[in-house]
PDB file of C-alpha atoms in Angstrom:
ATOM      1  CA  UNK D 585       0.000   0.000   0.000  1.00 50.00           C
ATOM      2  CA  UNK D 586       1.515   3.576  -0.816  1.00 50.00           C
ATOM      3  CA  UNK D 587       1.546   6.268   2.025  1.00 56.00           C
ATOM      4  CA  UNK D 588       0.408   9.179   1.309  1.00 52.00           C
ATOM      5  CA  UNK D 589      -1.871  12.198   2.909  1.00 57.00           C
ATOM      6  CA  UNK D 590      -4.597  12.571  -0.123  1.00 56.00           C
ATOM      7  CA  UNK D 591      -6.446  15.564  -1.376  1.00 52.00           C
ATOM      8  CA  UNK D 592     -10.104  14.787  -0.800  1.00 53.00           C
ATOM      9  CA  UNK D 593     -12.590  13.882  -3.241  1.00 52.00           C
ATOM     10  CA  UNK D 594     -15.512  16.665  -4.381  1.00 47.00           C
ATOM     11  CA  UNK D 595     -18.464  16.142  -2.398  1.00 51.00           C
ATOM     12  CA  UNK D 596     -20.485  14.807  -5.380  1.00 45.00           C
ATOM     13  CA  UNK D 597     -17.965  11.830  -5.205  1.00 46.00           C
ATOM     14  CA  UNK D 598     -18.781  11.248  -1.576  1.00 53.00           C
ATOM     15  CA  UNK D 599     -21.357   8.185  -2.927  1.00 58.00           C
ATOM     16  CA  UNK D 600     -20.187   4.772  -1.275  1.00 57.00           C
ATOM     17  CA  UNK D 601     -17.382   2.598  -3.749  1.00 54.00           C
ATOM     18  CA  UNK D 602     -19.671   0.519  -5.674  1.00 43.00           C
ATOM     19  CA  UNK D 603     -18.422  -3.184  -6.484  1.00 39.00           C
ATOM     20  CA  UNK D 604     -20.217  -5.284  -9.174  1.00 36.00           C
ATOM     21  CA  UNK D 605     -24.265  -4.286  -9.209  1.00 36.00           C
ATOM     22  CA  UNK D 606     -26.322  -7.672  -7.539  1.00 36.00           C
ATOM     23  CA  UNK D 607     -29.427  -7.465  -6.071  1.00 37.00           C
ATOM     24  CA  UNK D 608     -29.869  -6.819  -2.410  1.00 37.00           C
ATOM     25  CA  UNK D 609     -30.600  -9.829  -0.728  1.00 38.00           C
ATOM     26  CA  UNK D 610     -33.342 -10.223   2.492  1.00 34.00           C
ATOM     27  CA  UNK D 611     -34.005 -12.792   4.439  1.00 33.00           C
ATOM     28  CA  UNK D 612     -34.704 -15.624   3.003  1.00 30.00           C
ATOM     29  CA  UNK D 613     -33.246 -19.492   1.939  1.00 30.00           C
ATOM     30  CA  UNK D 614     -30.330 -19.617   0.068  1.00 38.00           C
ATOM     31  CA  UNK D 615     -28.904 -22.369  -1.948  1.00 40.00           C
ATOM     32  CA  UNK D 616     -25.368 -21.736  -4.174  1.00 46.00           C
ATOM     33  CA  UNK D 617     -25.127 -24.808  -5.387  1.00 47.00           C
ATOM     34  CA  UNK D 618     -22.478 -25.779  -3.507  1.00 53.00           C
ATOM     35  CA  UNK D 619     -20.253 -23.254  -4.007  1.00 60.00           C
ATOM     36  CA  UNK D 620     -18.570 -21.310  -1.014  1.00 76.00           C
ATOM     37  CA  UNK D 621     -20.689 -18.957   0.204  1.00 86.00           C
ATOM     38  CA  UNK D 622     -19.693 -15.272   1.014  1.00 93.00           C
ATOM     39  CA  UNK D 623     -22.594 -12.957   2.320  1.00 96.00           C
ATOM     40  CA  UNK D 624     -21.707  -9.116   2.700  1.00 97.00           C
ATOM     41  CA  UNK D 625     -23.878  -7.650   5.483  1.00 98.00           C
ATOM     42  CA  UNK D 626     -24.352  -3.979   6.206  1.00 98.00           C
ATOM     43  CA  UNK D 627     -24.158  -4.260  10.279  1.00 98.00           C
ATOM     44  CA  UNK D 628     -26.154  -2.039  12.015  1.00 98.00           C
ATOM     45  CA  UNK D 629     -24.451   0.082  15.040  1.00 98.00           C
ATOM     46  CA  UNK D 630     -24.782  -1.699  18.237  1.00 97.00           C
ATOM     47  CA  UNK D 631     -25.092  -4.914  17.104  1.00 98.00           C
ATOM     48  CA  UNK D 632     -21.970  -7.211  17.705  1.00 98.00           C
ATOM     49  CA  UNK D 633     -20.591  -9.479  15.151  1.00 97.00           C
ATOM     50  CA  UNK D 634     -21.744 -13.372  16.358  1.00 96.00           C
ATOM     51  CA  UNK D 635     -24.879 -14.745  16.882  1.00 96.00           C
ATOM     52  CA  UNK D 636     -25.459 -15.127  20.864  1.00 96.00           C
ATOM     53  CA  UNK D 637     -24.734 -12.947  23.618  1.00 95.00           C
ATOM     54  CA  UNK D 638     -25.045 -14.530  27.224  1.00 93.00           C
ATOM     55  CA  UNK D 639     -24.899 -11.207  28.916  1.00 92.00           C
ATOM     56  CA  UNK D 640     -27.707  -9.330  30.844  1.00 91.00           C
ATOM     57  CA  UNK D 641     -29.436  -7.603  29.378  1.00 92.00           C
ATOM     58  CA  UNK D 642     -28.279  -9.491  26.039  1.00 91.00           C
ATOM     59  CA  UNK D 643     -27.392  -7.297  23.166  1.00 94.00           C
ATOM     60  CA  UNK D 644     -28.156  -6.976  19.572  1.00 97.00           C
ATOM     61  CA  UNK D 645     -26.803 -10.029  17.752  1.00 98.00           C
ATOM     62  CA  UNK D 646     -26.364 -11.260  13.713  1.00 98.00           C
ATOM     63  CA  UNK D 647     -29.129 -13.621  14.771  1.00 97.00           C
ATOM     64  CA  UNK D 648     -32.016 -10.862  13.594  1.00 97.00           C
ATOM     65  CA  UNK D 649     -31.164 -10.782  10.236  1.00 97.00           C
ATOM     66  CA  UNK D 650     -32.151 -13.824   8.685  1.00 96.00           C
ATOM     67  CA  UNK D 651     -28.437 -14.773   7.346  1.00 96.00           C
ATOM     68  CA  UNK D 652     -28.045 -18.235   5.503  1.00 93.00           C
ATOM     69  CA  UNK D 653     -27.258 -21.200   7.844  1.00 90.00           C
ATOM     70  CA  UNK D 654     -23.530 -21.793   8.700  1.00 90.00           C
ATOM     71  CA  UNK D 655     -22.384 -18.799   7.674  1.00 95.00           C
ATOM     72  CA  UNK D 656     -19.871 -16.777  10.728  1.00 95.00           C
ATOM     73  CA  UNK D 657     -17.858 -13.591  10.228  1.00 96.00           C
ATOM     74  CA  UNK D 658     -14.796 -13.393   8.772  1.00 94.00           C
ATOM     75  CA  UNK D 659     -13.563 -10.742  11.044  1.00 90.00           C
ATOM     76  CA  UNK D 660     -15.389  -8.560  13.319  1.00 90.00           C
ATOM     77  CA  UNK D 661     -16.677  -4.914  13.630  1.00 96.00           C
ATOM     78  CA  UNK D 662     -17.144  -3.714  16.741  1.00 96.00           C
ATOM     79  CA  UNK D 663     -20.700  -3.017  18.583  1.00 96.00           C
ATOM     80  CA  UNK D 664     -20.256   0.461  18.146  1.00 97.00           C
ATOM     81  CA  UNK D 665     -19.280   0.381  14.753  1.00 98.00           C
ATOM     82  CA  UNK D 666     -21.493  -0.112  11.587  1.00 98.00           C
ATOM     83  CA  UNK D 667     -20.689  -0.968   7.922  1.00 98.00           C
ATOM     84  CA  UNK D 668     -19.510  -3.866   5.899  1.00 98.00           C
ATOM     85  CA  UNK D 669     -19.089  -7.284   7.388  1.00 98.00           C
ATOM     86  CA  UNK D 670     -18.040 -10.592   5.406  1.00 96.00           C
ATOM     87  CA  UNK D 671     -19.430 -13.771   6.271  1.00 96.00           C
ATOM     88  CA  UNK D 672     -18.749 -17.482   5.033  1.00 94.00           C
ATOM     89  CA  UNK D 673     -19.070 -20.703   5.616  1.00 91.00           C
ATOM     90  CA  UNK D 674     -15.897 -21.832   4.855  1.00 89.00           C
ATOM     91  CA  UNK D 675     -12.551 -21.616   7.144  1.00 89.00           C
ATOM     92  CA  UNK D 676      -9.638 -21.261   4.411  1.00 88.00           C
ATOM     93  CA  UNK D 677     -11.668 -18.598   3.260  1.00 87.00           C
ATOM     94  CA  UNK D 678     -12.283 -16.723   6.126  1.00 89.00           C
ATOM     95  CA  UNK D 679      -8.385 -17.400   6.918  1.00 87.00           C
ATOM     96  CA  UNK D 680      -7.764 -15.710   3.696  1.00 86.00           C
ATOM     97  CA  UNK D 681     -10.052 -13.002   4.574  1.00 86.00           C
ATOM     98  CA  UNK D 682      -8.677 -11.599   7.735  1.00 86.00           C
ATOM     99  CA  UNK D 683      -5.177 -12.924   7.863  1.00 84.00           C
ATOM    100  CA  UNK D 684      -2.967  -9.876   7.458  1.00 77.00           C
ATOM    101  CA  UNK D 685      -0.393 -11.195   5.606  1.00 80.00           C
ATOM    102  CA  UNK D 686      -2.955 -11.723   2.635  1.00 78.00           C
ATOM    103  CA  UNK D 687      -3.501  -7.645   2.805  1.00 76.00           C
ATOM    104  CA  UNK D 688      -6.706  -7.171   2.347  1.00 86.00           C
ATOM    105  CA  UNK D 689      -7.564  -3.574   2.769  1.00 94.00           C
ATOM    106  CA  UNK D 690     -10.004  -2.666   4.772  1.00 96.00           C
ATOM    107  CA  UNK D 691     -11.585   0.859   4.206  1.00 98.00           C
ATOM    108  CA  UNK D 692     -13.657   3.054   7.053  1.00 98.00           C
ATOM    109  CA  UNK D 693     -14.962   6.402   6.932  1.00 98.00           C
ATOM    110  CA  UNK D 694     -14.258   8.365  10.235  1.00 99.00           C
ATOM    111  CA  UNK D 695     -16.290  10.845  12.002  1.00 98.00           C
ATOM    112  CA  UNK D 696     -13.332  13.157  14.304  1.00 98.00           C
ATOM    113  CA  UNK D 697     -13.875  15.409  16.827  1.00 97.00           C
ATOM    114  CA  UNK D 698     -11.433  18.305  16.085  1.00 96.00           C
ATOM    115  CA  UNK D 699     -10.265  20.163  12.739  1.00 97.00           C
ATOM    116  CA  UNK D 700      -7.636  17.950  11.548  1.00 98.00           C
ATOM    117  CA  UNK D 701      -4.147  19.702  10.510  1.00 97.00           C
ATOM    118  CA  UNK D 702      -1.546  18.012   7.907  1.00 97.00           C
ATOM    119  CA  UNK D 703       0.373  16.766  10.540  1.00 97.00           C
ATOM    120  CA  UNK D 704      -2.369  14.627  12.038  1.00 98.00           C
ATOM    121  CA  UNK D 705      -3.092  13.323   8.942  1.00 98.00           C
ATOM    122  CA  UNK D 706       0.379  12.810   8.261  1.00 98.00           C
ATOM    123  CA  UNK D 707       1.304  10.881  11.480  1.00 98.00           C
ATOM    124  CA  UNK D 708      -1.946   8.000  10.467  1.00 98.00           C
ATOM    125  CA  UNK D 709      -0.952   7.850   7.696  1.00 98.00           C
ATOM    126  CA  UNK D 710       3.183   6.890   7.866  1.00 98.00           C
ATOM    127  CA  UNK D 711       2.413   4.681  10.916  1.00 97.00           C
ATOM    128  CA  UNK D 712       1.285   5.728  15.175  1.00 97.00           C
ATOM    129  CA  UNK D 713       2.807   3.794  18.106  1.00 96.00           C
ATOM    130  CA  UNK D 714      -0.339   2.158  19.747  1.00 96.00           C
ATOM    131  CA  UNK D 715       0.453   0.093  23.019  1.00 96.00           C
ATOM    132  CA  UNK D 716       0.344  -3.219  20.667  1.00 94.00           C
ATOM    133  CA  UNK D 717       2.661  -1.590  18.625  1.00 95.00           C
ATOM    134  CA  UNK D 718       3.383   0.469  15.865  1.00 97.00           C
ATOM    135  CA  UNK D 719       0.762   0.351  13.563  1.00 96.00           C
ATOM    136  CA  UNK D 720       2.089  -0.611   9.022  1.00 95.00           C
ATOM    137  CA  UNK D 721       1.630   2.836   6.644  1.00 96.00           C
ATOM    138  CA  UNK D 722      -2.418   3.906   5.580  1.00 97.00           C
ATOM    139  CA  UNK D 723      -3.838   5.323   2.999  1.00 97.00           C
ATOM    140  CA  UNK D 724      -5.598   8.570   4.947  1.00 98.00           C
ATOM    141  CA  UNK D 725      -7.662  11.675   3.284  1.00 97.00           C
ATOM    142  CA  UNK D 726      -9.638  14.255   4.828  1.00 98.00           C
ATOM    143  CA  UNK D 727     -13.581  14.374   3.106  1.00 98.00           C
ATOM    144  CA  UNK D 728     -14.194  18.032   2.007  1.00 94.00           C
ATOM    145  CA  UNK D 729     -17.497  17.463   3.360  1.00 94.00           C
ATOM    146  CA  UNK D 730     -19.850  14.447   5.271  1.00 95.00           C
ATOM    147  CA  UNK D 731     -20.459  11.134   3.238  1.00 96.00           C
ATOM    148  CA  UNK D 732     -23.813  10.340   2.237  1.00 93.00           C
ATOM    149  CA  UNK D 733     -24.722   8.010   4.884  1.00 97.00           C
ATOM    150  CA  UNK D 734     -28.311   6.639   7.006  1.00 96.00           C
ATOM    151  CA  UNK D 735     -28.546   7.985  10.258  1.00 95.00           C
ATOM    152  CA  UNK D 736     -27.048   6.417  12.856  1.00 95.00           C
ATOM    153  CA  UNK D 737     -29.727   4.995  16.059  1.00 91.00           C
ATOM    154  CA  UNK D 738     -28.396   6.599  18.342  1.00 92.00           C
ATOM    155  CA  UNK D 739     -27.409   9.752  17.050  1.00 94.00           C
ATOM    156  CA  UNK D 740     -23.965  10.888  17.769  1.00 94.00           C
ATOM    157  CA  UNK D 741     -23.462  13.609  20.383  1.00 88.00           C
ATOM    158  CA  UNK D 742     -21.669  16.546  18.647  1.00 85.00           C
ATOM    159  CA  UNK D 743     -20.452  19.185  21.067  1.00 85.00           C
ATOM    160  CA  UNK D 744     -21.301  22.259  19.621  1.00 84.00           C
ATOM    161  CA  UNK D 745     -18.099  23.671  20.376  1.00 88.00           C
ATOM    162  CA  UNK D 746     -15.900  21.802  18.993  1.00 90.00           C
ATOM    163  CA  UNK D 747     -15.660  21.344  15.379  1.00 94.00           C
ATOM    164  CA  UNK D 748     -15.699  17.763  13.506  1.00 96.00           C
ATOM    165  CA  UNK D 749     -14.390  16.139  10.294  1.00 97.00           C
ATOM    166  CA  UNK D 750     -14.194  13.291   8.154  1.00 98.00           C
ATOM    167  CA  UNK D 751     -11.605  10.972   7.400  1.00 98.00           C
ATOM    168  CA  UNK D 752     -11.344   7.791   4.831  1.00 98.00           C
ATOM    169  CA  UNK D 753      -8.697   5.602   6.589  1.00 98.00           C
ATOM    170  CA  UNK D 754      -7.673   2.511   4.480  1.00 98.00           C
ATOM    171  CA  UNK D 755      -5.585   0.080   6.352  1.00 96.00           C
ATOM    172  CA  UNK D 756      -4.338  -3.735   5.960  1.00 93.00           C
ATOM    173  CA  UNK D 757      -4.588  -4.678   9.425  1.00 91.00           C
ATOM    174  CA  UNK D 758      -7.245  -5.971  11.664  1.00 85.00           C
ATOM    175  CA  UNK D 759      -6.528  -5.050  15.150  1.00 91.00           C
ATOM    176  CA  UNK D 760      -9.015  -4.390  18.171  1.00 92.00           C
ATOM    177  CA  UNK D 761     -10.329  -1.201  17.908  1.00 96.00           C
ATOM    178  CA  UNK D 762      -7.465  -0.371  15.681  1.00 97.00           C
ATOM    179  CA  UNK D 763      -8.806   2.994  13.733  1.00 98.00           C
ATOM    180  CA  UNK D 764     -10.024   4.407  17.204  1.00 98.00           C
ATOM    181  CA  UNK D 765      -6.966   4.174  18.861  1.00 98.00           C
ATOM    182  CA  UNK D 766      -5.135   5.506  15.331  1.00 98.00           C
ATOM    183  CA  UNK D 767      -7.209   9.012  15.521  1.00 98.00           C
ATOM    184  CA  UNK D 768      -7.145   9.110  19.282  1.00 98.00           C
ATOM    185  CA  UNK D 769      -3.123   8.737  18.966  1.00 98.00           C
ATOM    186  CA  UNK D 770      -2.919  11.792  17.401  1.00 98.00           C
ATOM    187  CA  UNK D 771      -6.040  13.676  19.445  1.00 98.00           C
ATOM    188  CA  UNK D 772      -8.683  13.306  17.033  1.00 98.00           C
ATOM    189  CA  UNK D 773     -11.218  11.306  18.972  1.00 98.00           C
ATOM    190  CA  UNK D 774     -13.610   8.779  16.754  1.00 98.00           C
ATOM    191  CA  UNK D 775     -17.424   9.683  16.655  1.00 98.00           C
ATOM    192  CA  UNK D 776     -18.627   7.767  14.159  1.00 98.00           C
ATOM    193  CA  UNK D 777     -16.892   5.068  12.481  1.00 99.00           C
ATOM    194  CA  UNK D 778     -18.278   3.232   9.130  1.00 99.00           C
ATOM    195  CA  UNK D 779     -16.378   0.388   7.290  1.00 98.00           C
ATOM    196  CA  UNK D 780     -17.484   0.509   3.519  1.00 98.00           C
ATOM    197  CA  UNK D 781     -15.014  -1.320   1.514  1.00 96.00           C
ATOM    198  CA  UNK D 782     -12.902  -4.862   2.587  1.00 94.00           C
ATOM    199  CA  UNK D 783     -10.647  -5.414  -1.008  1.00 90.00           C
ATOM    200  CA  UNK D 784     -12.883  -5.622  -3.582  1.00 88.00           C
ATOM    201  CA  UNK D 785     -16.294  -5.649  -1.914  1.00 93.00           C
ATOM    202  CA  UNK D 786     -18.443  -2.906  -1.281  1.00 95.00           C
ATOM    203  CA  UNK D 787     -21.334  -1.690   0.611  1.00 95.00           C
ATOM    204  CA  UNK D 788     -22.722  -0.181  -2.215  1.00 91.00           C
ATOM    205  CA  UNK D 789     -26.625   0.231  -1.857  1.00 91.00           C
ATOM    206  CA  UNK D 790     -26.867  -2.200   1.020  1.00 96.00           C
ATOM    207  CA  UNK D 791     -28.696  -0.132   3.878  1.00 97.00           C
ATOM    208  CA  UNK D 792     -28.299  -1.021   7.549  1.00 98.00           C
ATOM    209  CA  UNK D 793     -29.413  -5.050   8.161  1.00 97.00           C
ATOM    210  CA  UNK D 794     -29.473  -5.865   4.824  1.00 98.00           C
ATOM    211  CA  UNK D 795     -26.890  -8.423   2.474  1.00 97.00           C
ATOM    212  CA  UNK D 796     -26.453  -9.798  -0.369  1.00 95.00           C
ATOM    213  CA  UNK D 797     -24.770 -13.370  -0.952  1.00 93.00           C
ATOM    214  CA  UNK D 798     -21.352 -12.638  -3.575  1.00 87.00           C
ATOM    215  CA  UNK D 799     -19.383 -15.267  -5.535  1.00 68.00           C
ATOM    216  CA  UNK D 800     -16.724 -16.518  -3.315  1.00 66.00           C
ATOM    217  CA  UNK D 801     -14.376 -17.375  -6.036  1.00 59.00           C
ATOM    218  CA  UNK D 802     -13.385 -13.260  -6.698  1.00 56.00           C
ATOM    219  CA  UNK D 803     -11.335 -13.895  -3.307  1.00 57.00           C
ATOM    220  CA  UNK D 804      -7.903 -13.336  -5.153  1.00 46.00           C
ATOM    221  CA  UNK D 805      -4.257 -13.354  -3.207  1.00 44.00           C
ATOM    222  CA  UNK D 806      -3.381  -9.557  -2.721  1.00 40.00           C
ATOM    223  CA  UNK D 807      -0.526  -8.796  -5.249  1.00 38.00           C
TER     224      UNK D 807
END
C-alpha cells in the first residue's frame, strides 16, 4: 500500500465505492449450489458481530437478520461500529479473509472530533505507536465534506463547540479497535466510524441489516 496524505474527493464523489451491481438480498433461503458462500452484510451500530450474547441484558446479535445457515464472520466490527461485514461458511476462506499477511484492505470512513491539521493526517498515515505496537503505513484523506450516509440509532453527540471532520482511513490490518486508537493517537477522537469497503467488496446500496450473498471465487491473493 503507498503512504500518502490525499487531497479529498468533491463532495459529489462522496457516494459509497460501488463493487459489481447484484441485487440486495433479504431474508430468506439460500442455496449456491455448492459453491462457497460469502454474504456481505451492512451491520447495524450496536449490534456485535456473532450470533449469541449470554450477557444481561443481552445485546443486539447477527441472529435478527435472517443470514443463511452456517455462515460466521470473517472478522469482526465492533458493537459500536457499523458498515460492511463478510461472512462465510468456509474456514480457508475466512483465513484468507482476515489474515494480514494476505492484505486485504479494509476501508472506514471516520467521524473526528477536532479540525484535523496536515500533521495529524500525516502521522496515520506513515504509521502511530499504539500500546500493541506500531501500527504498518495507511492510505488517509480528509472528506471536504460528510459522506452520504443513514442515520445512525443513536445519534452521535456533537459538542457544539468543537468542530468535527471526516476521514477515509484505508488500512491492511485488523486489530481491536485499531482505527479508534489511530485518531485518538494523534487527538482526534472517533465519533462515528463506518467500514465501507474490505478489497474488492463494497457496501454499495446495502442499507443497515441488509446483504447480499457474492461469488466466493473473486477472493484473489493480494498482489
Amino acid at each position: 500500500m503507498e503512504c500518502g496524505v490525499r487531497t479529498a474527493a468533491p463532495c459529489a464523489d462522496r457516494d459509497f465505492p460501488r463493487a459489481a451491481d447484484c441485487p440486495i438480498m433479504l431474508p430468506s433461503a439460500i442455496c449456491l449450489d455448492g459453491l462457497l458462500m460469502l454474504v456481505l452484510l451492512n451491520k447495524p451500530y450496536g449490534v456485535l458481530s456473532q450470533f449469541s450474547d449470554r450477557s444481561t441484558p443481552p445485546k443486539r446479535t447477527l441472529a435478527e437478520f435472517g443470514l443463511p445457515p452456517q455462515v460466521y464472520a470473517a472478522g469482526r466490527l465492533d458493537h459500536d461500529s457499523e458498515g460492511l461485514l463478510l461472512l462465510t461458511d468456509d474456514g480457508p476462506l475466512a483465513h484468507r479473509l482476515t489474515d494480514p499477511r494476505h492484505k486485504q484492505p479494509k476501508t472506514y470512513w471516520v467521524q473526528v472530533e477536532g479540525d484535523p491539521d496536515t500533521s495529524q493526517l500525516q502521522a496515520l498515515c506513515d504509521g502511530v505507536l499504539l500500546n500493541d505496537g506500531p501500527t504498518r503505513p495507511a492510505n488517509v484523506r480528509r472528506l471536504e465534506c460528510a459522506p452520504t450516509l443513514w442515520p445512525r440509532d443513536p445519534p452521535v453527540r456533537v459538542r457544539k463547540t468543537v468542530p468535527d471532520a471526516w476521514l477515509e482511513v484505508q488500512i491492511t490490518e485488523g486489530r481491536n479497535r485499531q482505527v479508534r486508537r489511530m485518531t485518538a493517537s494523534v487527538g482526534l477522537p472517533t465519533l462515528r466510524l463506518v467500514r465501507v469497503a474490505i478489497g474488492a467488496w463494497s457496501l454499495a446500496s446495502l442499507q443497515p441489516g441488509q446483504w447480499r450473498v457474492d461469488d466466493a471465487r473473486a477472493v484473489r491473493p493480494a498482489r
